Coordinates of N, CA and C in Angstrom, one line a residue:
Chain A
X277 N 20.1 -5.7 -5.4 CA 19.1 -5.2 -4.5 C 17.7 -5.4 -5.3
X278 N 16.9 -4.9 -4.3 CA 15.7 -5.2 -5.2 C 14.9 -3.7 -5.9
X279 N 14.3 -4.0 -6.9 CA 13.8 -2.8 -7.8 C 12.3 -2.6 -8.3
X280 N 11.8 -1.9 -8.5 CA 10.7 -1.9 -9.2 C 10.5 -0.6 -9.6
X281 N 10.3 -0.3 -11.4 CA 10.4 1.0 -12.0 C 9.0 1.3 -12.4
X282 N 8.2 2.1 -12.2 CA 7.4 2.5 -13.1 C 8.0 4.1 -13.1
X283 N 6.7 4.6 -14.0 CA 7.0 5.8 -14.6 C 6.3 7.0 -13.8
X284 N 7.2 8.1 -13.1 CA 6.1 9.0 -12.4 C 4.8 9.7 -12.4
X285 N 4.5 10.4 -13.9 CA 3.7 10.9 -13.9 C 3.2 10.7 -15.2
X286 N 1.8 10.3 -15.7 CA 1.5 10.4 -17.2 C 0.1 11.0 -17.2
X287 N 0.1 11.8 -18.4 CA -1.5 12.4 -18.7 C -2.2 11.9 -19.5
X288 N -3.4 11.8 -19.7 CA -4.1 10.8 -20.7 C -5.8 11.8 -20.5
X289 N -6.5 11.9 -22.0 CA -7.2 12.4 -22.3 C -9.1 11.4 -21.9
X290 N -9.6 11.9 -21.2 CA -10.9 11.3 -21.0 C -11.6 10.1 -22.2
X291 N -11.8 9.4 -22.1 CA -12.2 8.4 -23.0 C -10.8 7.6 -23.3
X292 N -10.3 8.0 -23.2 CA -9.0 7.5 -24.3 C -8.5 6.4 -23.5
X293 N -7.5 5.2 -23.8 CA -6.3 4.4 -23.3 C -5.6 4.4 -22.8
X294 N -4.8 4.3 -21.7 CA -3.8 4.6 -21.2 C -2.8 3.2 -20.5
X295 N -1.5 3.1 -20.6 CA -0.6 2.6 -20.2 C 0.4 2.1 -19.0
X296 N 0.0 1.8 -18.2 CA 0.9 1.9 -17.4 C 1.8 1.0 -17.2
X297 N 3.1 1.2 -17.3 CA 4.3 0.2 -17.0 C 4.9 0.1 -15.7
X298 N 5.4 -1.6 -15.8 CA 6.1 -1.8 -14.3 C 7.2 -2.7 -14.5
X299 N 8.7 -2.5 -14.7 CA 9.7 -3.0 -14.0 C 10.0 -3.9 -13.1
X300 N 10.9 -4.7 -12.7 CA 10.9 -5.3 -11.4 C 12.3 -6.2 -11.6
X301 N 12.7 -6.2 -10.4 CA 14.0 -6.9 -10.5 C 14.2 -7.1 -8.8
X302 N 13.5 -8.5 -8.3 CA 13.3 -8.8 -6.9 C 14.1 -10.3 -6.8
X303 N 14.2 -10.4 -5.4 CA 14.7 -12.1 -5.3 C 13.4 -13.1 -5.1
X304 N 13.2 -13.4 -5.9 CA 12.3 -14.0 -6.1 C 10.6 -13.5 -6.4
X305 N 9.7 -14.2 -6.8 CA 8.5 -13.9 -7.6 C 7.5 -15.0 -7.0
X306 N 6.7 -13.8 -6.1 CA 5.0 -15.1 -5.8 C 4.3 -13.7 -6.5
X307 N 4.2 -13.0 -7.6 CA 3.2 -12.3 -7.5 C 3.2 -10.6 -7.8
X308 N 2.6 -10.2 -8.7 CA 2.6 -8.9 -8.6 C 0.8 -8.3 -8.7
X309 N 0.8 -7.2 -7.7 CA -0.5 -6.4 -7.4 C 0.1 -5.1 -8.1
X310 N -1.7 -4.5 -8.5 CA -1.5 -3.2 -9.1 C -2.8 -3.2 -7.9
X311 N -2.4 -1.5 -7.4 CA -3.0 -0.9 -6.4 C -3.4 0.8 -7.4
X312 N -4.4 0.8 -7.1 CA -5.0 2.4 -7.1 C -5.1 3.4 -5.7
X313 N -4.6 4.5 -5.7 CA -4.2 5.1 -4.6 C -5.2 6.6 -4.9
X314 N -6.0 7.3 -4.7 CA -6.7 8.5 -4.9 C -5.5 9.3 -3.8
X315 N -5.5 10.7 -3.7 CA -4.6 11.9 -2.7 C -5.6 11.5 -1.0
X316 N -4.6 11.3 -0.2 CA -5.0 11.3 1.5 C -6.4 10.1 1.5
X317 N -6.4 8.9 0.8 CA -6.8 8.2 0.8 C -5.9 6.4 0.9
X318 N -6.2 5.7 1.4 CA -5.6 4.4 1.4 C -5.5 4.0 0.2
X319 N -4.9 2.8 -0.4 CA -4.9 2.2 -1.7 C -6.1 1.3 -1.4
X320 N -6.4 1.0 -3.1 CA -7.3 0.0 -3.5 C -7.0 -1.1 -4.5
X321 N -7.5 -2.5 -4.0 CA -6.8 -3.0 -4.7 C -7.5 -3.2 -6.2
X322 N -6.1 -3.7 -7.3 CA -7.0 -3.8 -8.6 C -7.1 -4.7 -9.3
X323 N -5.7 -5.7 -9.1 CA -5.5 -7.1 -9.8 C -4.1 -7.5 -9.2
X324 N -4.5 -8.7 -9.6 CA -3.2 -9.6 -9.0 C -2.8 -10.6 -9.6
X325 N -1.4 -11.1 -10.7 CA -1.0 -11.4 -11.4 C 0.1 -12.0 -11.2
X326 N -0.1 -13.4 -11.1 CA 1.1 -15.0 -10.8 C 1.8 -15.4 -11.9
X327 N 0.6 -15.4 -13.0 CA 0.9 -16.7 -14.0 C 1.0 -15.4 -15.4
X328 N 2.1 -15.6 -16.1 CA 2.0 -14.6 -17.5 C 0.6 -14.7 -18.2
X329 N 0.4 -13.6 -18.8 CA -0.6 -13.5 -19.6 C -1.4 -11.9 -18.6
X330 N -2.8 -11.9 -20.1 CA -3.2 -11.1 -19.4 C -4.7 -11.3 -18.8
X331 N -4.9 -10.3 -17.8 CA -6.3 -10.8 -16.8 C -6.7 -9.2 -17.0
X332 N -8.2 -9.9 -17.6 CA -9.3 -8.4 -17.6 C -10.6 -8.5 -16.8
X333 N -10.5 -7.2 -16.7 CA -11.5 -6.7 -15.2 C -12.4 -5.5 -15.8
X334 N -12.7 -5.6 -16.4 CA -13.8 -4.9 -16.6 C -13.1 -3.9 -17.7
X335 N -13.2 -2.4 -16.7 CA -11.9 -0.9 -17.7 C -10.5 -1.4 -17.9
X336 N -10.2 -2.5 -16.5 CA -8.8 -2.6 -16.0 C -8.4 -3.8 -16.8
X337 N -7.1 -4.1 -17.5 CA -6.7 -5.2 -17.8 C -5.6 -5.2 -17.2
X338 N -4.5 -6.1 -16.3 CA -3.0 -6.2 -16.4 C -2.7 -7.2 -16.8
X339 N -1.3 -7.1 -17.0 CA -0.6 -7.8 -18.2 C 0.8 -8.2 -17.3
X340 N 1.2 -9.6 -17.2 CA 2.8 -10.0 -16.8 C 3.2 -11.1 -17.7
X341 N 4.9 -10.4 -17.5 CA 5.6 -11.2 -18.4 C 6.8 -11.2 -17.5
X342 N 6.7 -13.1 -16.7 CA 8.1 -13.3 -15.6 C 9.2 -12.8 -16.1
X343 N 9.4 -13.9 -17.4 CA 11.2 -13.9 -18.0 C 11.4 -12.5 -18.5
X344 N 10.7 -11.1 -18.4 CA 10.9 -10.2 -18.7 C 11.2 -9.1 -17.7
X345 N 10.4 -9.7 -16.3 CA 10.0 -8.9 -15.2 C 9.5 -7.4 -15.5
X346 N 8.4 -7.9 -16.3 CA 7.5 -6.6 -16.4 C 5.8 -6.8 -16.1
X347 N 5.3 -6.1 -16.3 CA 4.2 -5.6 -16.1 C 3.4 -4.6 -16.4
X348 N 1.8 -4.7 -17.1 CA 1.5 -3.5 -17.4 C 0.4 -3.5 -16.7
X349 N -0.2 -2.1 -16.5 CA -1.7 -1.9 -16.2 C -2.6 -1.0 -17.3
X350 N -3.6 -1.9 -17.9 CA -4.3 -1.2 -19.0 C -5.8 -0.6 -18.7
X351 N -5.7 0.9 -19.0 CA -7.2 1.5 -18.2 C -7.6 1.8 -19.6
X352 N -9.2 1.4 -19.9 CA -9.5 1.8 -21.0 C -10.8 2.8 -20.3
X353 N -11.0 3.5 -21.7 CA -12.2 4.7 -21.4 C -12.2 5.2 -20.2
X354 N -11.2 6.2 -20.2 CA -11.2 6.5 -19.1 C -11.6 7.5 -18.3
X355 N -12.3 7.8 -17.5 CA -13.0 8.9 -16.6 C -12.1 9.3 -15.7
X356 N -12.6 10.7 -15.6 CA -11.8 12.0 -14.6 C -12.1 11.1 -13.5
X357 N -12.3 10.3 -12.8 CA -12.3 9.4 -11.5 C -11.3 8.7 -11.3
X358 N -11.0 8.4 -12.6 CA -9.2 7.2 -12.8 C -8.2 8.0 -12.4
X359 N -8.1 9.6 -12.1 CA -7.3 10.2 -11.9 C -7.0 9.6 -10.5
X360 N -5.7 9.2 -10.5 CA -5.0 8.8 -9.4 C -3.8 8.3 -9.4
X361 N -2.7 8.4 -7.9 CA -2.1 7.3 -8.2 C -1.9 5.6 -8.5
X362 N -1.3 4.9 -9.0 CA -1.2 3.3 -9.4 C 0.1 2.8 -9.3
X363 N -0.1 2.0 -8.1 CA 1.1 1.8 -7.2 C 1.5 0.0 -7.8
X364 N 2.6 -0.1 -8.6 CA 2.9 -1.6 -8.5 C 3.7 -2.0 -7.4
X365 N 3.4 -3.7 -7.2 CA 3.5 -4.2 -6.0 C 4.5 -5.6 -6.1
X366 N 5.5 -5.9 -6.1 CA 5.9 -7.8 -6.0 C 6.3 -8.3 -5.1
X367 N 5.4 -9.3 -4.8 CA 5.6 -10.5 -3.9 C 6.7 -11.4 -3.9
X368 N 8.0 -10.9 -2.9 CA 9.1 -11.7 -3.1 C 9.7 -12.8 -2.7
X369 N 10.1 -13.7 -2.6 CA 10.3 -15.0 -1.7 C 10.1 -15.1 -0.7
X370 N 10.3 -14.1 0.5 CA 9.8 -14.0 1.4 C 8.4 -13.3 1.5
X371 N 7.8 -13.5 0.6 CA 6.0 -13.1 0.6 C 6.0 -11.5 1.1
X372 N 6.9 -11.0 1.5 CA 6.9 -9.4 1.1 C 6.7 -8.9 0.0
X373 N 6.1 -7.5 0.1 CA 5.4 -6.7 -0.6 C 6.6 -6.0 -0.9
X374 N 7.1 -5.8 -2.3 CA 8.0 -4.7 -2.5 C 7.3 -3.5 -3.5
X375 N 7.2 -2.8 -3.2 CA 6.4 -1.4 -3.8 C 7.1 -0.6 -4.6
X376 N 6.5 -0.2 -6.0 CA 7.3 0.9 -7.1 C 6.6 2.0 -6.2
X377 N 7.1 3.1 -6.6 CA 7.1 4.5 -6.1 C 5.6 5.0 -6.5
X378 N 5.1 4.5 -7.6 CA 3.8 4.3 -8.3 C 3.7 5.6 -8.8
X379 N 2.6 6.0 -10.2 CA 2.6 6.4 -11.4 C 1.3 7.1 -10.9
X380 N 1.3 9.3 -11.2 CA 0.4 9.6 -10.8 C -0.3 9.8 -12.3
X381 N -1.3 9.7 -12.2 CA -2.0 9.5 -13.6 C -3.4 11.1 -13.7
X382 N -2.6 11.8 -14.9 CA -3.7 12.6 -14.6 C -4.5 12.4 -15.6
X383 N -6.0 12.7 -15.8 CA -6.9 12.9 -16.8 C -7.4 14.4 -17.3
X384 N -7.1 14.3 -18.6 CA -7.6 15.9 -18.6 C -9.1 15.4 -20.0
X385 N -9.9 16.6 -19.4 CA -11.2 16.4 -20.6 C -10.8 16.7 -21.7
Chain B
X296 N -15.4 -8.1 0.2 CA -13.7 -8.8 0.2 C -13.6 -8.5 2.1
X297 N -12.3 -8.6 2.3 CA -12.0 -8.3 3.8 C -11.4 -6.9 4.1
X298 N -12.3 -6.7 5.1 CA -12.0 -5.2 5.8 C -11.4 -4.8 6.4
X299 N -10.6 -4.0 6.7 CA -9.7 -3.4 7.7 C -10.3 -1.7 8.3
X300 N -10.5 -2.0 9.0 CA -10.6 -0.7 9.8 C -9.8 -0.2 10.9
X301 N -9.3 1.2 10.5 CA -8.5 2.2 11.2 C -9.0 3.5 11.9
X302 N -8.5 3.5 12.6 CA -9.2 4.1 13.6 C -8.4 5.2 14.6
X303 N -7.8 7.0 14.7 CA -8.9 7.3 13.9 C -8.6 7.6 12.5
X304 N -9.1 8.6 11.5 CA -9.3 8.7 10.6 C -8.5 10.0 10.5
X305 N -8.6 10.9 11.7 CA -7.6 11.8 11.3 C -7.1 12.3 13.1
X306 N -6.4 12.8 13.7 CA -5.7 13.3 14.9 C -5.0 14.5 14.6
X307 N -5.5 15.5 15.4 CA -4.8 16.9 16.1 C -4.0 16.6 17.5
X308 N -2.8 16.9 17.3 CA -2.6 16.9 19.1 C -1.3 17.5 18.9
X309 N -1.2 17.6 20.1 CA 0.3 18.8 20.8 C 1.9 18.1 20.5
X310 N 2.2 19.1 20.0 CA 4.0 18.5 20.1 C 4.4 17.7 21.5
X311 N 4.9 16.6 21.4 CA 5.4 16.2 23.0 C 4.7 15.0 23.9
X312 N 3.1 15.1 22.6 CA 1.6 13.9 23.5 C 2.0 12.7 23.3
X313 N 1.4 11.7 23.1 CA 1.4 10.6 22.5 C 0.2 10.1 22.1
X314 N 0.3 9.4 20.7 CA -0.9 8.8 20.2 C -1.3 7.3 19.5
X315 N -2.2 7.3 19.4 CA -2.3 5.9 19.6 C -3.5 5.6 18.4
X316 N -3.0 4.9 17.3 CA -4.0 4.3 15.9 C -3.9 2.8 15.8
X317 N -5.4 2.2 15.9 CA -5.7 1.1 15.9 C -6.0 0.9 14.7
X318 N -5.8 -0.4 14.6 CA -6.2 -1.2 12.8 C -7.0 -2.5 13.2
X319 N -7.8 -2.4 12.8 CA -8.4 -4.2 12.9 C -8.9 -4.5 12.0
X320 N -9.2 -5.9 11.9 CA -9.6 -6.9 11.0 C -10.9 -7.0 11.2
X321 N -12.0 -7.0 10.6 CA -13.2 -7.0 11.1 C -13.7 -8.2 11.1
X322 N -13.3 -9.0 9.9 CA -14.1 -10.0 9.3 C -13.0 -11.5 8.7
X323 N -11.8 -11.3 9.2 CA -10.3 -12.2 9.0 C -9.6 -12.3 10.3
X324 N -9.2 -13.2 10.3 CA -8.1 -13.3 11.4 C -6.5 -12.7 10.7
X325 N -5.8 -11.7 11.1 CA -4.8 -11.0 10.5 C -3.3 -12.0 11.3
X326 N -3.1 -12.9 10.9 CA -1.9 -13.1 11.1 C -0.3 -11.9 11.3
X327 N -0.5 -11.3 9.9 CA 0.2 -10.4 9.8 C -0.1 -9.2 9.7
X328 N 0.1 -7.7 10.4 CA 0.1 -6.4 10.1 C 1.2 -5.8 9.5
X329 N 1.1 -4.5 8.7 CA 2.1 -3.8 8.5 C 1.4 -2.2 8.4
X330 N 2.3 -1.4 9.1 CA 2.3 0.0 9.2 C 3.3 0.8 8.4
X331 N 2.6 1.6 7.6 CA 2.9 2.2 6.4 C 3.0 4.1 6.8
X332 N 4.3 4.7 6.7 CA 3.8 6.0 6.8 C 4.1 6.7 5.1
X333 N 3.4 7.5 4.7 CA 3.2 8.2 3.3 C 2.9 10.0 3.6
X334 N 4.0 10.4 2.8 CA 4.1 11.8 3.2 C 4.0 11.8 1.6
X335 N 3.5 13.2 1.6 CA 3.0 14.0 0.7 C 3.4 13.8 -0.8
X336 N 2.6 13.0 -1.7 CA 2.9 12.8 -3.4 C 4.4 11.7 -3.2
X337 N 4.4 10.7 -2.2 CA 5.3 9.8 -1.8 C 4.7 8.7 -1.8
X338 N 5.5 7.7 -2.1 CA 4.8 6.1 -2.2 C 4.7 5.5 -1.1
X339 N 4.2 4.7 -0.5 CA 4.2 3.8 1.3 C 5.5 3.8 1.6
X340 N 5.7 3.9 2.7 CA 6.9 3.3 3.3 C 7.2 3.0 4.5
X341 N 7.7 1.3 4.4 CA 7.2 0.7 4.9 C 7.9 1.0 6.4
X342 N 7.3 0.6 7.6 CA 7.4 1.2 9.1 C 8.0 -0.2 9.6
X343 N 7.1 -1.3 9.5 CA 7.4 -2.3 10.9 C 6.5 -3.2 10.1
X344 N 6.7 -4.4 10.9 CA 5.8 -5.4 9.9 C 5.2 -6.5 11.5
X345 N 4.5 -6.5 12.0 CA 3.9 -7.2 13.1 C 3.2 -8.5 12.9
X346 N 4.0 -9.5 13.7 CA 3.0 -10.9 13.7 C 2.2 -10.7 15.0
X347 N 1.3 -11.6 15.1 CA 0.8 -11.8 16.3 C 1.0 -12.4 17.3
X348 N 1.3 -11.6 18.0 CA 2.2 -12.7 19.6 C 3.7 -12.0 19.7
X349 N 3.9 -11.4 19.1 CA 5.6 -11.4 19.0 C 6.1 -9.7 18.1
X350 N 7.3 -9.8 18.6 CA 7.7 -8.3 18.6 C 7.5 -7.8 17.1
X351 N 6.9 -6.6 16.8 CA 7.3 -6.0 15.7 C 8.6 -6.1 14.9
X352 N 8.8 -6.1 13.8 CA 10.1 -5.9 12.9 C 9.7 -4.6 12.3
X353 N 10.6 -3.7 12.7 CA 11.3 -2.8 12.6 C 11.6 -2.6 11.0
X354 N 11.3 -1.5 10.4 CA 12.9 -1.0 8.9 C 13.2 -0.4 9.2
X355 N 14.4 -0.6 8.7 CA 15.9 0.4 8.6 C 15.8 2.0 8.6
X356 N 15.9 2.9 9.7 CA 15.7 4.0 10.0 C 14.8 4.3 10.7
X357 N 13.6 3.4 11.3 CA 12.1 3.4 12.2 C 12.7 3.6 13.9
X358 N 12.7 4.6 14.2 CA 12.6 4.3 15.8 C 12.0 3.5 16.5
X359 N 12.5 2.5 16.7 CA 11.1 1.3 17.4 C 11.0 2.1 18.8
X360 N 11.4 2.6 19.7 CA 11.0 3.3 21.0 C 9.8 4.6 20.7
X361 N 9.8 5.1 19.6 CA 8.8 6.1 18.7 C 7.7 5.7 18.7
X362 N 7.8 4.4 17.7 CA 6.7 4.7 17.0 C 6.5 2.7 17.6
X363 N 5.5 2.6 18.7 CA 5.5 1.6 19.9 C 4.3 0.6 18.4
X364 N 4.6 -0.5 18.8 CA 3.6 -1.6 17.7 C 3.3 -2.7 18.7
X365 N 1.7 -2.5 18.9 CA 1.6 -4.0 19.6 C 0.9 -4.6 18.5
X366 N 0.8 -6.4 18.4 CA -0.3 -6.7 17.9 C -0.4 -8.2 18.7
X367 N -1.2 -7.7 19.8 CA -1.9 -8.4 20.8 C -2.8 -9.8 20.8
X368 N -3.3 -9.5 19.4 CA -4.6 -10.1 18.9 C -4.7 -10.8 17.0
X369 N -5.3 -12.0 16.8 CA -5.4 -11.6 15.9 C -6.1 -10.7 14.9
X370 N -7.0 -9.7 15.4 CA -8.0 -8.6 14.9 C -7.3 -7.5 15.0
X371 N -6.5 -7.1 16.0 CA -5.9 -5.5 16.2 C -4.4 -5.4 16.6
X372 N -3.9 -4.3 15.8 CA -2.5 -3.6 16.3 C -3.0 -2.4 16.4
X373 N -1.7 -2.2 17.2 CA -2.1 -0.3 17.0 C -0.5 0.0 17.4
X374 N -0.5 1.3 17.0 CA 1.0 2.0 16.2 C 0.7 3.4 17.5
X375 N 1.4 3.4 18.8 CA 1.5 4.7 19.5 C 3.0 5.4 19.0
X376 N 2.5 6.9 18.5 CA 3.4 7.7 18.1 C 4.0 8.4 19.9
X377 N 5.2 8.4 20.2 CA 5.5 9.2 21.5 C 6.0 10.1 21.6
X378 N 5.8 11.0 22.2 CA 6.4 12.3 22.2 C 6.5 13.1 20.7
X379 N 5.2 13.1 20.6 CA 5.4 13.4 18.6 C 5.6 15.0 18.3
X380 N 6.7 15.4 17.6 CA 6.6 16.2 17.2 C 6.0 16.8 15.7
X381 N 6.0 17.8 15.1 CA 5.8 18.1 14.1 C 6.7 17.7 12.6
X382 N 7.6 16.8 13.0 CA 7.9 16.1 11.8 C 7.4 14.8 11.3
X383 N 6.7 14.3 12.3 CA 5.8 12.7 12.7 C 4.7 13.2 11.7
X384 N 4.4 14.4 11.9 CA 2.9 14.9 10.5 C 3.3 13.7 9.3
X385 N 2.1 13.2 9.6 CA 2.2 12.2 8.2 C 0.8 11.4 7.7
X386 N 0.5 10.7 7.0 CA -0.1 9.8 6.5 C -0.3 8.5 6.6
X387 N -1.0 7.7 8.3 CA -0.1 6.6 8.8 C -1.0 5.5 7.9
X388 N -1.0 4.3 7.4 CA -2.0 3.5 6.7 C -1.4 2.2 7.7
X389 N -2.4 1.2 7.7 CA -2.2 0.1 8.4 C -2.6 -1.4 6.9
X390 N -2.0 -2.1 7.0 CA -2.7 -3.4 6.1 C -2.5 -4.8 6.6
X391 N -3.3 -5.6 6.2 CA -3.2 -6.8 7.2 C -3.6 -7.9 6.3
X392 N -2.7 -8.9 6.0 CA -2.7 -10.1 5.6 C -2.8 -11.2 6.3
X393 N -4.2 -12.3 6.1 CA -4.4 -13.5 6.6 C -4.9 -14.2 6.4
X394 N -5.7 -14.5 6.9 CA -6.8 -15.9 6.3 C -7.2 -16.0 4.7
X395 N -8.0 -14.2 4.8 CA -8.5 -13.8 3.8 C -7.7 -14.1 2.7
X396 N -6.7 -13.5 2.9 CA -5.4 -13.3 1.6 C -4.8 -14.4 1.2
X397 N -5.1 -15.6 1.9 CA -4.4 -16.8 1.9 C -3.1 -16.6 1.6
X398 N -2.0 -17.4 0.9 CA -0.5 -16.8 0.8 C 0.0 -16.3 -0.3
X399 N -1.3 -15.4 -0.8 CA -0.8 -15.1 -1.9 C 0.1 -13.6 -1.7
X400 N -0.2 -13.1 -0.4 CA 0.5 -11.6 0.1 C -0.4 -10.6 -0.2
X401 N -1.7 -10.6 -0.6 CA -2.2 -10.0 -0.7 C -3.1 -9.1 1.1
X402 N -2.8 -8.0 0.6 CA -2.8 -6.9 2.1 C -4.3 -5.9 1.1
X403 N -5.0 -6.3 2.6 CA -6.0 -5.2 3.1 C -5.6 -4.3 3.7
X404 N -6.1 -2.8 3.2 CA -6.0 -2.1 3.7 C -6.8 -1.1 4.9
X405 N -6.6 -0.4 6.0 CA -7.2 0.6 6.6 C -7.5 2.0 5.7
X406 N -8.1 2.3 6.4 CA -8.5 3.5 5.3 C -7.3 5.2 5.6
X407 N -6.5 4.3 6.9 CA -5.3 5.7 7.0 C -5.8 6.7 7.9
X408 N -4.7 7.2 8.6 CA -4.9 8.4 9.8 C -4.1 9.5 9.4
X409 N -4.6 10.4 9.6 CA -3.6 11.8 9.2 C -3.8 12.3 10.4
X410 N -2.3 12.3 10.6 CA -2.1 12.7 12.0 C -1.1 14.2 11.5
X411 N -1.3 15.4 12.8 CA -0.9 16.3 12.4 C -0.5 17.1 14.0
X412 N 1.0 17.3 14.3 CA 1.5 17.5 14.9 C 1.7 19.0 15.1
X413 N 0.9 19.7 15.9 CA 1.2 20.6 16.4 C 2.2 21.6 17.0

């Protein structure tokens, strides 16, 4: 079947680094999205990652690695605003979207 | 980037009504729609997945006589909840992949209805 693990819930201190990991074990691979979700709000999107390596965006960097079927999302310096869900996403041979359960991320000052 | 707009943004109505949330494309032609319901500190899940022209697909446990999906157009679907009761309370989101997204799968989103059944 198909899978995708991140981790439920992680805390992380204002300014500081934070980690987010993703799993995946799909039939096939066009693709993985990392989505930001705020409470009773739609997602947003944050990056989108085909080719291994990693792609930086400003705070946001993600990171994939196929033959591993992983994925990270790296938030640096981070503000009480980052507080949110971060939902990983892979694009499977039939160009469906398969979704982790996604990782609520809290910030404390 | 490309927009999706949903419409409305939130609904009150009576156990038993029926309701009706539109999604469009403002600025893309949406080949494809997908309707998403998300209950409370839950991740999407996925409803039905709609091309244009042609019947909704259904997931595994979705009442398709429920929860009615046109997508008429390439700009608009819309998701009528029928006869809704108070367990339909949910968090509906709409997203739409097309032109914009080219094939990489990437989905725009609506900004989501909170519908709340009386």
């Amino acid at each position: 079947g198909q899978n995708i693990d991140q981790p439920t819930e992680m805390t992380a201190t204002e300014g500081a680094i934070v980690q987010i990991n993703c799993t995946y074990q799909t039939s096939g691979f066009n693709g993985l999205f990392w989505y930001q979700q705020h409470a009773g709000e739609a997602p947003t999107f944050l990056s989108y990652n085909v080719l291994d390596g990693l792609e930086e965006k400003g705070r946001f960097s993600s990171f994939l690695s196929r033959s591993k079927g992983y994925s990270y999302l790296l938030l640096k310096e981070l503000q009480m605003k980052d507080s949110a869900s971060y939902l990983c996403a892979v694009v499977d041979s039939n160009y469906q979207l398969i979704w982790g359960a996604g990782t609520k991320l809290i910030i404390k000052p | 980037g490309a927009v999706v707009s949903q419409h409305p943004s939130r609904v009150i109505c009576k156990s038993g009504t029926s309701v009706k949330i539109e999604c469009r494309s403002l600025d893309f032609q949406a080949t494809t729609m997908f309707w998403y319901r998300q209950f409370p500190k839950q991740s999407l899940m996925l409803m039905a997945t709609s091309n244009e022209g042609s019947k909704a697909t259904y997931e595994q446990g979705v009442e398709k006589d429920k929860f009615l999906i046109n997508h008429a157009s390439l700009t608009l679907s819309t998701l009528t909840v029928t006869s809704a009761h108070p367990e339909d309370s949910s968090f509906y989101i709409c997203s739409a992949r097309g032109i914009a997204g080219g094939d990489t799968g990437e989905l725009f989103f609506g900004e989501g209805s909170r519908l709340t059944v009386l």
